[in-house]
GROMACS .gro file of C-alpha atoms in nm:
model
  455
    1MET     CA    1  -3.805  -0.198   8.651
    2ALA     CA    2  -3.915  -0.071   8.321
    3ALA     CA    3  -3.739   0.260   8.363
    4LYS     CA    4  -3.410   0.064   8.422
    5THR     CA    5  -3.446  -0.135   8.100
    6THR     CA    6  -3.550   0.179   7.870
    7SER     CA    7  -3.250   0.365   7.950
    8PRO     CA    8  -2.977   0.127   7.798
    9THR     CA    9  -3.198   0.093   7.505
   10ARG     CA   10  -3.203   0.458   7.440
   11ALA     CA   11  -2.825   0.488   7.484
   12THR     CA   12  -2.777   0.208   7.228
   13ALA     CA   13  -2.999   0.389   6.976
   14ALA     CA   14  -2.813   0.716   7.038
   15LYS     CA   15  -2.484   0.534   6.978
   16ALA     CA   16  -2.629   0.379   6.646
   17ARG     CA   17  -2.745   0.715   6.516
   18ALA     CA   18  -2.414   0.874   6.595
   19ALA     CA   19  -2.222   0.599   6.429
   20ALA     CA   20  -2.457   0.631   6.114
   21THR     CA   21  -2.418   0.997   6.117
   22ALA     CA   22  -2.034   0.951   6.142
   23ARG     CA   23  -2.044   0.693   5.843
   24SER     CA   24  -2.243   0.931   5.645
   25ALA     CA   25  -2.001   1.216   5.710
   26GLU     CA   26  -1.711   0.981   5.624
   27ILE     CA   27  -1.890   0.881   5.287
   28ARG     CA   28  -1.952   1.254   5.222
   29ARG     CA   29  -1.602   1.327   5.273
   30ARG     CA   30  -1.469   1.046   5.058
   31ARG     CA   31  -1.710   1.148   4.775
   32LEU     CA   32  -1.576   1.495   4.815
   33VAL     CA   33  -1.209   1.382   4.808
   34ALA     CA   34  -1.300   1.164   4.496
   35ALA     CA   35  -1.468   1.460   4.324
   36ALA     CA   36  -1.176   1.679   4.398
   37PHE     CA   37  -0.945   1.438   4.219
   38LEU     CA   38  -1.188   1.380   3.944
   39LEU     CA   39  -1.281   1.744   3.892
   40PRO     CA   40  -0.961   1.830   3.664
   41THR     CA   41  -1.025   1.519   3.445
   42LEU     CA   42  -1.383   1.593   3.412
   43VAL     CA   43  -1.326   1.949   3.322
   44LEU     CA   44  -1.065   1.838   3.061
   45LEU     CA   45  -1.303   1.563   2.953
   46GLY     CA   46  -1.595   1.801   2.896
   47ALA     CA   47  -1.358   2.079   2.742
   48LEU     CA   48  -1.195   1.846   2.501
   49VAL     CA   49  -1.438   1.565   2.428
   50VAL     CA   50  -1.804   1.655   2.547
   51HIS     CA   51  -1.811   2.031   2.420
   52PRO     CA   52  -1.650   1.958   2.073
   53ILE     CA   53  -1.896   1.676   2.010
   54GLY     CA   54  -2.185   1.861   2.119
   55TYR     CA   55  -2.084   2.154   1.912
   56SER     CA   56  -2.020   1.952   1.602
   57LEU     CA   57  -2.369   1.795   1.633
   58TYR     CA   58  -2.502   2.165   1.658
   59ARG     CA   59  -2.293   2.296   1.383
   60SER     CA   60  -2.394   2.018   1.153
   61PHE     CA   61  -2.747   2.151   1.131
   62PHE     CA   62  -2.629   2.483   0.980
   63ASP     CA   63  -2.493   2.586   0.632
   64ARG     CA   64  -2.144   2.689   0.541
   65THR     CA   65  -2.166   3.023   0.718
   66GLY     CA   66  -2.328   2.910   1.028
   67ASP     CA   67  -2.609   3.147   0.995
   68THR     CA   68  -2.882   2.944   0.821
   69PHE     CA   69  -3.029   2.625   0.981
   70VAL     CA   70  -3.038   2.357   0.714
   71GLY     CA   71  -3.159   2.078   0.926
   72GLY     CA   72  -3.040   1.739   0.790
   73GLY     CA   73  -2.939   1.887   0.458
   74ASN     CA   74  -2.566   1.827   0.532
   75TYR     CA   75  -2.650   1.458   0.601
   76THR     CA   76  -2.834   1.435   0.285
   77GLU     CA   77  -2.550   1.580   0.095
   78ILE     CA   78  -2.324   1.320   0.229
   79LEU     CA   79  -2.531   1.035   0.075
   80HIS     CA   80  -2.536   1.209  -0.259
   81ASP     CA   81  -2.180   1.354  -0.287
   82ASP     CA   82  -1.973   1.117  -0.511
   83THR     CA   83  -1.642   1.208  -0.330
   84ILE     CA   84  -1.785   1.144   0.014
   85ARG     CA   85  -1.936   0.810  -0.106
   86THR     CA   86  -1.607   0.699  -0.233
   87ALA     CA   87  -1.462   0.783   0.110
   88LEU     CA   88  -1.724   0.561   0.264
   89ARG     CA   89  -1.648   0.281   0.036
   90ASN     CA   90  -1.288   0.316   0.086
   91THR     CA   91  -1.342   0.330   0.478
   92ALA     CA   92  -1.529   0.010   0.456
   93LEU     CA   93  -1.253  -0.166   0.234
   94TRP     CA   94  -0.999  -0.048   0.513
   95VAL     CA   95  -1.213  -0.177   0.783
   96VAL     CA   96  -1.235  -0.529   0.628
   97LEU     CA   97  -0.876  -0.555   0.500
   98ALA     CA   98  -0.643  -0.388   0.721
   99PRO     CA   99  -0.722  -0.517   1.064
  100THR     CA  100  -0.768  -0.869   0.954
  101THR     CA  101  -0.462  -0.877   0.736
  102ALA     CA  102  -0.234  -0.728   1.031
  103THR     CA  103  -0.417  -0.967   1.282
  104ALA     CA  104  -0.338  -1.263   1.067
  105LEU     CA  105   0.020  -1.166   0.997
  106GLY     CA  106   0.069  -1.090   1.377
  107LEU     CA  107  -0.053  -1.446   1.461
  108ILE     CA  108   0.158  -1.608   1.209
  109PHE     CA  109   0.474  -1.422   1.324
  110ALA     CA  110   0.402  -1.493   1.685
  111VAL     CA  111   0.343  -1.869   1.631
  112LEU     CA  112   0.636  -1.917   1.391
  113THR     CA  113   0.907  -1.705   1.579
  114GLU     CA  114   0.827  -1.904   1.902
  115ARG     CA  115   1.001  -2.194   1.755
  116VAL     CA  116   1.331  -2.029   1.616
  117ARG     CA  117   1.633  -1.942   1.804
  118TRP     CA  118   1.645  -1.586   1.651
  119GLY     CA  119   1.280  -1.522   1.702
  120THR     CA  120   1.342  -1.232   1.948
  121ALA     CA  121   1.549  -1.047   1.687
  122PHE     CA  122   1.281  -1.111   1.430
  123LYS     CA  123   1.017  -0.967   1.651
  124LEU     CA  124   1.223  -0.665   1.719
  125LEU     CA  125   1.246  -0.610   1.344
  126VAL     CA  126   0.890  -0.657   1.281
  127PHE     CA  127   0.798  -0.439   1.568
  128MET     CA  128   1.033  -0.148   1.488
  129PRO     CA  129   0.799   0.043   1.234
  130MET     CA  130   0.570   0.116   1.546
  131ALA     CA  131   0.837   0.341   1.658
  132ILE     CA  132   0.802   0.544   1.343
  133SER     CA  133   0.557   0.815   1.320
  134MET     CA  134   0.281   0.790   1.051
  135LEU     CA  135   0.412   1.097   0.881
  136ALA     CA  136   0.751   0.930   0.847
  137ALA     CA  137   0.622   0.598   0.730
  138GLY     CA  138   0.415   0.778   0.473
  139ILE     CA  139   0.722   0.958   0.337
  140ILE     CA  140   0.893   0.620   0.327
  141PHE     CA  141   0.629   0.435   0.132
  142ARG     CA  142   0.579   0.737  -0.096
  143LEU     CA  143   0.940   0.663  -0.207
  144VAL     CA  144   0.881   0.280  -0.203
  145TYR     CA  145   0.563   0.315  -0.448
  146ASP     CA  146   0.757   0.567  -0.662
  147HIS     CA  147   0.668   0.470  -1.028
  148ASP     CA  148   1.041   0.523  -1.146
  149PRO     CA  149   1.233   0.198  -1.095
  150ASP     CA  150   1.538   0.380  -1.007
  151ARG     CA  151   1.379   0.531  -0.707
  152GLY     CA  152   1.078   0.310  -0.604
  153ILE     CA  153   1.186  -0.024  -0.468
  154ALA     CA  154   0.860  -0.183  -0.524
  155ASN     CA  155   0.885  -0.121  -0.903
  156ALA     CA  156   1.253  -0.193  -0.903
  157VAL     CA  157   1.181  -0.557  -0.764
  158TRP     CA  158   0.883  -0.588  -0.989
  159VAL     CA  159   1.065  -0.476  -1.314
  160GLY     CA  160   1.370  -0.689  -1.208
  161VAL     CA  161   1.144  -1.006  -1.211
  162HIS     CA  162   0.979  -0.904  -1.526
  163ASP     CA  163   1.273  -0.853  -1.724
  164THR     CA  164   1.426  -1.194  -1.601
  165PHE     CA  165   1.150  -1.359  -1.802
  166ALA     CA  166   1.080  -1.111  -2.084
  167GLU     CA  167   1.383  -0.882  -2.127
  168SER     CA  168   1.317  -0.517  -2.264
  169SER     CA  169   1.474  -0.387  -2.580
  170ALA     CA  170   1.753  -0.150  -2.558
  171PHE     CA  171   1.623   0.038  -2.860
  172PRO     CA  172   1.258   0.143  -2.775
  173LYS     CA  173   1.293   0.468  -2.962
  174ALA     CA  174   1.478   0.369  -3.252
  175ARG     CA  175   1.337   0.441  -3.605
  176PRO     CA  176   1.451   0.485  -3.957
  177GLY     CA  177   1.598   0.829  -4.044
  178ARG     CA  178   1.550   1.046  -4.349
  179ASP     CA  179   1.577   0.862  -4.707
  180SER     CA  180   1.624   0.550  -4.501
  181PRO     CA  181   1.629   0.197  -4.685
  182LEU     CA  182   1.388   0.082  -4.413
  183VAL     CA  183   1.023   0.121  -4.400
  184PRO     CA  184   0.769   0.040  -4.125
  185ALA     CA  185   0.665  -0.326  -4.110
  186ALA     CA  186   0.294  -0.412  -4.168
  187GLY     CA  187   0.073  -0.693  -4.075
  188SER     CA  188   0.142  -0.900  -3.761
  189ASP     CA  189   0.495  -0.740  -3.707
  190ALA     CA  190   0.384  -0.375  -3.692
  191GLY     CA  191   0.623  -0.181  -3.476
  192GLY     CA  192   0.904  -0.330  -3.678
  193PHE     CA  193   1.081  -0.235  -4.004
  194THR     CA  194   1.160  -0.406  -4.324
  195THR     CA  195   1.382  -0.315  -4.620
  196ARG     CA  196   1.226  -0.158  -4.912
  197ASP     CA  197   1.379  -0.413  -5.176
  198PRO     CA  198   1.522  -0.760  -5.151
  199VAL     CA  199   1.877  -0.823  -5.070
  200ARG     CA  200   2.142  -1.020  -5.242
  201ALA     CA  201   2.433  -1.247  -5.156
  202GLY     CA  202   2.768  -1.084  -5.179
  203VAL     CA  203   2.625  -0.727  -5.160
  204PRO     CA  204   2.661  -0.571  -4.797
  205VAL     CA  205   2.332  -0.416  -4.659
  206LEU     CA  206   2.311  -0.084  -4.473
  207LEU     CA  207   2.026  -0.066  -4.193
  208PRO     CA  208   2.073   0.277  -4.046
  209LEU     CA  209   1.858   0.389  -3.738
  210VAL     CA  210   1.827   0.706  -3.528
  211GLY     CA  211   1.668   0.792  -3.202
  212VAL     CA  212   1.888   0.601  -2.953
  213ALA     CA  213   2.058   0.823  -2.710
  214PRO     CA  214   2.421   0.754  -2.656
  215GLU     CA  215   2.382   0.680  -2.279
  216ASP     CA  216   2.115   0.411  -2.376
  217LEU     CA  217   2.327   0.205  -2.602
  218PRO     CA  218   2.415  -0.151  -2.466
  219GLY     CA  219   2.722  -0.204  -2.274
  220GLY     CA  220   3.025  -0.333  -2.501
  221THR     CA  221   2.891  -0.130  -2.799
  222ARG     CA  222   3.178  -0.045  -3.049
  223THR     CA  223   3.215   0.199  -3.333
  224ALA     CA  224   3.013   0.088  -3.619
  225ARG     CA  225   3.200  -0.093  -3.917
  226ALA     CA  226   3.089  -0.150  -4.274
  227ALA     CA  227   3.044  -0.518  -4.316
  228PRO     CA  228   3.259  -0.670  -4.578
  229ALA     CA  229   3.122  -0.862  -4.871
  230GLU     CA  230   3.110  -1.236  -4.839
  231PRO     CA  231   3.036  -1.474  -5.128
  232GLY     CA  232   2.731  -1.662  -5.092
  233LYS     CA  233   2.618  -1.483  -4.778
  234VAL     CA  234   2.429  -1.161  -4.710
  235THR     CA  235   2.624  -0.922  -4.470
  236GLY     CA  236   2.538  -0.590  -4.339
  237THR     CA  237   2.548  -0.328  -4.051
  238VAL     CA  238   2.284  -0.197  -3.845
  239TRP     CA  239   2.396   0.121  -3.650
  240GLN     CA  240   2.297   0.461  -3.499
  241ASP     CA  241   2.321   0.695  -3.807
  242PHE     CA  242   2.404   0.993  -3.607
  243THR     CA  243   2.716   1.180  -3.550
  244ARG     CA  244   2.736   1.379  -3.221
  245GLY     CA  245   2.809   1.743  -3.301
  246GLY     CA  246   2.683   1.738  -3.654
  247GLY     CA  247   2.823   1.623  -3.965
  248GLY     CA  248   2.858   1.291  -4.112
  249ARG     CA  249   2.689   1.135  -4.429
  250THR     CA  250   2.331   1.006  -4.433
  251ASN     CA  251   2.278   0.632  -4.466
  252ALA     CA  252   2.671   0.584  -4.455
  253VAL     CA  253   2.864   0.432  -4.177
  254ASP     CA  254   3.091   0.728  -4.049
  255PRO     CA  255   3.397   0.673  -3.818
  256SER     CA  256   3.224   0.822  -3.493
  257GLU     CA  257   2.887   0.638  -3.506
  258SER     CA  258   2.826   0.331  -3.298
  259GLY     CA  259   2.689  -0.004  -3.385
  260LEU     CA  260   2.355  -0.130  -3.233
  261ALA     CA  261   2.479  -0.439  -3.071
  262GLY     CA  262   2.227  -0.711  -3.005
  263ILE     CA  263   1.970  -0.608  -3.250
  264ARG     CA  264   1.784  -0.909  -3.418
  265VAL     CA  265   1.776  -0.923  -3.805
  266GLU     CA  266   1.540  -1.164  -3.998
  267ALA     CA  267   1.533  -1.273  -4.353
  268VAL     CA  268   1.177  -1.305  -4.457
  269LYS     CA  269   1.053  -1.480  -4.786
  270ASP     CA  270   0.679  -1.522  -4.856
  271GLY     CA  271   0.593  -1.416  -4.506
  272ARG     CA  272   0.821  -1.682  -4.347
  273VAL     CA  273   1.150  -1.628  -4.162
  274VAL     CA  274   1.429  -1.833  -4.340
  275ASP     CA  275   1.727  -1.699  -4.140
  276SER     CA  276   1.801  -1.470  -3.866
  277ALA     CA  277   2.109  -1.324  -3.691
  278THR     CA  278   2.211  -1.088  -3.411
  279ALA     CA  279   2.410  -0.787  -3.465
  280ARG     CA  280   2.768  -0.778  -3.316
  281PRO     CA  281   2.904  -0.507  -3.099
  282ASP     CA  282   3.019  -0.318  -3.409
  283GLY     CA  283   2.678  -0.358  -3.565
  284THR     CA  284   2.772  -0.612  -3.834
  285PHE     CA  285   2.569  -0.921  -3.912
  286THR     CA  286   2.596  -1.217  -4.136
  287LEU     CA  287   2.319  -1.441  -4.285
  288SER     CA  288   2.343  -1.759  -4.474
  289ALA     CA  289   2.268  -1.811  -4.855
  290LYS     CA  290   1.906  -1.861  -4.755
  291ALA     CA  291   1.861  -1.492  -4.725
  292ASP     CA  292   1.934  -1.419  -5.088
  293GLY     CA  293   1.650  -1.251  -5.237
  294ALA     CA  294   1.458  -1.201  -4.905
  295LEU     CA  295   1.339  -0.906  -4.735
  296LEU     CA  296   1.542  -0.819  -4.411
  297ARG     CA  297   1.327  -0.736  -4.131
  298LEU     CA  298   1.401  -0.581  -3.789
  299PRO     CA  299   1.115  -0.736  -3.592
  300ALA     CA  300   0.914  -0.533  -3.336
  301SER     CA  301   1.076  -0.704  -3.039
  302ASN     CA  302   1.379  -0.487  -3.109
  303PHE     CA  303   1.176  -0.179  -3.025
  304ARG     CA  304   0.971  -0.299  -2.754
  305GLU     CA  305   0.907  -0.026  -2.481
  306ALA     CA  306   1.094  -0.094  -2.151
  307TYR     CA  307   0.864  -0.243  -1.884
  308ALA     CA  308   0.784   0.030  -1.641
  309GLY     CA  309   0.640  -0.165  -1.378
  310VAL     CA  310   0.315  -0.122  -1.186
  311GLU     CA  311   0.147   0.228  -1.114
  312TRP     CA  312   0.107   0.158  -0.743
  313LEU     CA  313  -0.020   0.503  -0.672
  314GLY     CA  314  -0.256   0.509  -0.977
  315PRO     CA  315  -0.635   0.527  -0.925
  316THR     CA  316  -0.685   0.139  -0.909
  317LEU     CA  317  -0.401   0.032  -0.656
  318VAL     CA  318  -0.363   0.342  -0.445
  319THR     CA  319  -0.582   0.212  -0.157
  320PRO     CA  320  -0.435  -0.129  -0.151
  321ALA     CA  321  -0.100   0.033  -0.161
  322VAL     CA  322  -0.151   0.244   0.139
  323ILE     CA  323  -0.320  -0.048   0.322
  324GLY     CA  324   0.013  -0.236   0.266
  325ALA     CA  325   0.188   0.055   0.441
  326TYR     CA  326  -0.046   0.035   0.742
  327VAL     CA  327   0.002  -0.345   0.773
  328TRP     CA  328   0.374  -0.295   0.770
  329MET     CA  329   0.337  -0.051   1.052
  330TRP     CA  330   0.075  -0.254   1.276
  331ALA     CA  331   0.155  -0.615   1.213
  332GLY     CA  332   0.428  -0.570   1.496
  333PHE     CA  333   0.181  -0.444   1.714
  334ALA     CA  334  -0.062  -0.742   1.671
  335MET     CA  335   0.242  -0.975   1.694
  336VAL     CA  336   0.365  -0.862   2.034
  337LEU     CA  337   0.016  -0.875   2.185
  338ILE     CA  338  -0.062  -1.229   2.043
  339GLY     CA  339   0.286  -1.336   2.133
  340ALA     CA  340   0.220  -1.241   2.490
  341GLY     CA  341  -0.100  -1.433   2.496
  342LEU     CA  342   0.061  -1.727   2.329
  343ALA     CA  343   0.306  -1.737   2.612
  344ALA     CA  344   0.030  -1.810   2.862
  345VAL     CA  345  -0.123  -2.082   2.666
  346PRO     CA  346  -0.091  -2.408   2.882
  347ARG     CA  347   0.181  -2.627   2.689
  348GLU     CA  348   0.031  -2.947   2.820
  349LEU     CA  349  -0.276  -2.893   2.616
  350LEU     CA  350  -0.070  -2.858   2.289
  351GLU     CA  351   0.140  -3.164   2.397
  352ALA     CA  352  -0.184  -3.355   2.468
  353ALA     CA  353  -0.321  -3.270   2.118
  354ARG     CA  354   0.021  -3.393   1.960
  355VAL     CA  355   0.017  -3.705   2.156
  356ASP     CA  356  -0.331  -3.773   2.036
  357GLY     CA  357  -0.194  -3.762   1.682
  358ALA     CA  358  -0.272  -3.407   1.577
  359ASN     CA  359  -0.023  -3.260   1.328
  360GLU     CA  360   0.102  -2.900   1.364
  361TRP     CA  361  -0.165  -2.755   1.142
  362GLN     CA  362  -0.451  -2.914   1.344
  363VAL     CA  363  -0.281  -2.810   1.666
  364PHE     CA  364  -0.268  -2.458   1.545
  365ARG     CA  365  -0.626  -2.460   1.405
  366ARG     CA  366  -0.795  -2.646   1.666
  367VAL     CA  367  -0.610  -2.563   1.985
  368THR     CA  368  -0.389  -2.244   1.960
  369VAL     CA  369  -0.648  -2.030   1.760
  370PRO     CA  370  -0.961  -2.114   1.985
  371LEU     CA  371  -0.744  -2.058   2.313
  372LEU     CA  372  -0.623  -1.721   2.147
  373ALA     CA  373  -0.969  -1.607   2.026
  374PRO     CA  374  -1.053  -1.350   2.305
  375LEU     CA  375  -0.711  -1.188   2.257
  376LEU     CA  376  -0.748  -1.198   1.869
  377ALA     CA  377  -1.082  -1.013   1.912
  378VAL     CA  378  -0.910  -0.754   2.133
  379VAL     CA  379  -0.648  -0.690   1.861
  380LEU     CA  380  -0.907  -0.701   1.578
  381VAL     CA  381  -1.136  -0.440   1.739
  382THR     CA  382  -0.856  -0.220   1.852
  383LEU     CA  383  -0.724  -0.203   1.477
  384VAL     CA  384  -1.080  -0.146   1.354
  385ILE     CA  385  -1.118   0.156   1.559
  386ASN     CA  386  -0.781   0.273   1.462
  387VAL     CA  387  -0.844   0.240   1.087
  388MET     CA  388  -1.175   0.424   1.105
  389LYS     CA  389  -1.007   0.743   1.179
  390ILE     CA  390  -0.700   0.685   0.949
  391PHE     CA  391  -0.585   1.007   0.803
  392ASP     CA  392  -0.204   1.084   0.774
  393LEU     CA  393  -0.106   0.774   0.577
  394VAL     CA  394  -0.353   0.839   0.305
  395PHE     CA  395  -0.265   1.218   0.310
  396VAL     CA  396   0.096   1.167   0.257
  397ILE     CA  397   0.116   0.861   0.056
  398ALA     CA  398  -0.156   0.925  -0.210
  399PRO     CA  399  -0.054   1.190  -0.472
  400GLY     CA  400  -0.294   1.487  -0.523
  401SER     CA  401  -0.413   1.364  -0.852
  402VAL     CA  402  -0.564   1.033  -0.687
  403GLN     CA  403  -0.657   1.162  -0.348
  404ASP     CA  404  -1.019   1.144  -0.450
  405ASP     CA  405  -0.968   0.778  -0.531
  406ALA     CA  406  -0.784   0.688  -0.207
  407ASN     CA  407  -1.019   0.915  -0.003
  408VAL     CA  408  -1.142   0.807   0.346
  409LEU     CA  409  -1.381   0.970   0.589
  410ALA     CA  410  -1.116   1.126   0.803
  411LEU     CA  411  -0.938   1.265   0.507
  412GLN     CA  412  -1.249   1.393   0.382
  413LEU     CA  413  -1.327   1.568   0.705
  414TYR     CA  414  -1.004   1.746   0.695
  415ARG     CA  415  -1.058   1.852   0.317
  416THR     CA  416  -1.404   1.966   0.382
  417SER     CA  417  -1.346   2.158   0.684
  418PHE     CA  418  -1.038   2.350   0.601
  419GLY     CA  419  -0.898   2.528   0.299
  420THR     CA  420  -1.031   2.807   0.066
  421ASP     CA  421  -1.346   2.611  -0.001
  422ALA     CA  422  -1.414   2.495   0.348
  423ASP     CA  423  -1.771   2.392   0.468
  424PRO     CA  424  -1.776   2.368   0.847
  425GLY     CA  425  -2.123   2.251   0.840
  426LEU     CA  426  -2.067   1.962   0.614
  427GLY     CA  427  -1.746   1.886   0.781
  428SER     CA  428  -1.931   1.859   1.112
  429ALA     CA  429  -2.188   1.623   0.967
  430ILE     CA  430  -1.888   1.403   0.850
  431ALA     CA  431  -1.753   1.425   1.200
  432VAL     CA  432  -2.076   1.309   1.362
  433LEU     CA  433  -2.100   1.017   1.098
  434LEU     CA  434  -1.759   0.921   1.189
  435LEU     CA  435  -1.840   0.916   1.549
  436VAL     CA  436  -2.166   0.703   1.491
  437LEU     CA  437  -1.962   0.451   1.314
  438VAL     CA  438  -1.690   0.414   1.577
  439VAL     CA  439  -1.927   0.424   1.877
  440PRO     CA  440  -2.084   0.063   1.820
  441VAL     CA  441  -1.729  -0.094   1.788
  442MET     CA  442  -1.627   0.078   2.115
  443LEU     CA  443  -1.945  -0.037   2.292
  444TYR     CA  444  -1.872  -0.381   2.172
  445ASN     CA  445  -1.524  -0.362   2.321
  446ILE     CA  446  -1.654  -0.242   2.646
  447ARG     CA  447  -1.909  -0.518   2.678
  448ARG     CA  448  -1.659  -0.778   2.573
  449LEU     CA  449  -1.397  -0.627   2.849
  450ARG     CA  450  -1.668  -0.646   3.117
  451LYS     CA  451  -1.738  -1.016   3.030
  452GLU     CA  452  -1.402  -1.092   3.049
  453ARG     CA  453  -1.358  -0.926   3.389
  454THR     CA  454  -1.650  -1.126   3.529
  455ARG     CA  455  -1.512  -1.467   3.437
   0.00000   0.00000   0.00000
């Protein structure tokens, strides 16, 4: 009876072992198939990522030639080199300003465009810069920030606004010529000119100037004319005492010379302005009897240098200017992602907040932003990683004379590793430092994504 019961048990055990063997074989087969598919990727990953990182770490411990082991010497130099420390400060500035500004603008655009009929068209316009390469965007903004207002749109707008409230003179380089009756003014009006002697009513005054290019003369300027004498009044002419092609008489109004229209003439007695006039298109002017016995003054305001605008690509503003170009490109990226998240926000929550008496700002601050917080973190971290390796915008926009001031770590890595004075050891140390700075942000992003997946 025992033999009869043992035989089925053995058969069952044999079947279980066979099934386990088959499962093990299937698992091994699947692993081999997975490895076969992963092998090309792993080879490429090793060749293009792991090996370069390992070799860079190894090379960072050697000198320029690669023959002498210097240990941590290259890393010590990073801390003491002024150019690299500037790059570190600028990189920190980039990490703080660029991602937060781009994310904030993306959030504002996404919320506002959701409420307007033409929101889709606006989103398209804001996102379009993402279709432009960094190189092309750099060239565009190199022109936008050009210091010449005739070329750079930023300075053209800035100068236009400035001149609306404080118009510049048309005669910044005008000055008295040889044997002129005018002398430089002293005191509070330095930069202007006064007559040598007091003027008299009924005796025309000549105020010759030189140094104004014909193309810089104001519109409507006419040929200069000698002012006629008027009883009881002081008359005169202020003009460009220069005859094109040579000839003409000094301190005399010649037929081919031009009046200086719009120039201001003041009569000064005892340091006080008693009368003033503005030159007509032919350069003539008329003062009342109050000017009799006064000195005539051409105030410094006539010769104020034209406002040239802001030096956007100068040492002080070059980094914020380049950050502005970056925000122009990446605000559209942030807007699209945030807009997608905003579309998934339950509308009943927003409506409930409005029903409870919350205004639009409170709804935005207390409901919309908290609901979008995980997405905002994604956008912010992505942009932080992106700006840590920013290179091409800085390289293209910043002129060579201020690249040390606009320097960032990725650009310093390029400048150190290549060129006639290349130092591959120091360049490798900078690359390792850049990797060390990026890795914590990447680990935070991975950890956050895993938490999101488990919810």
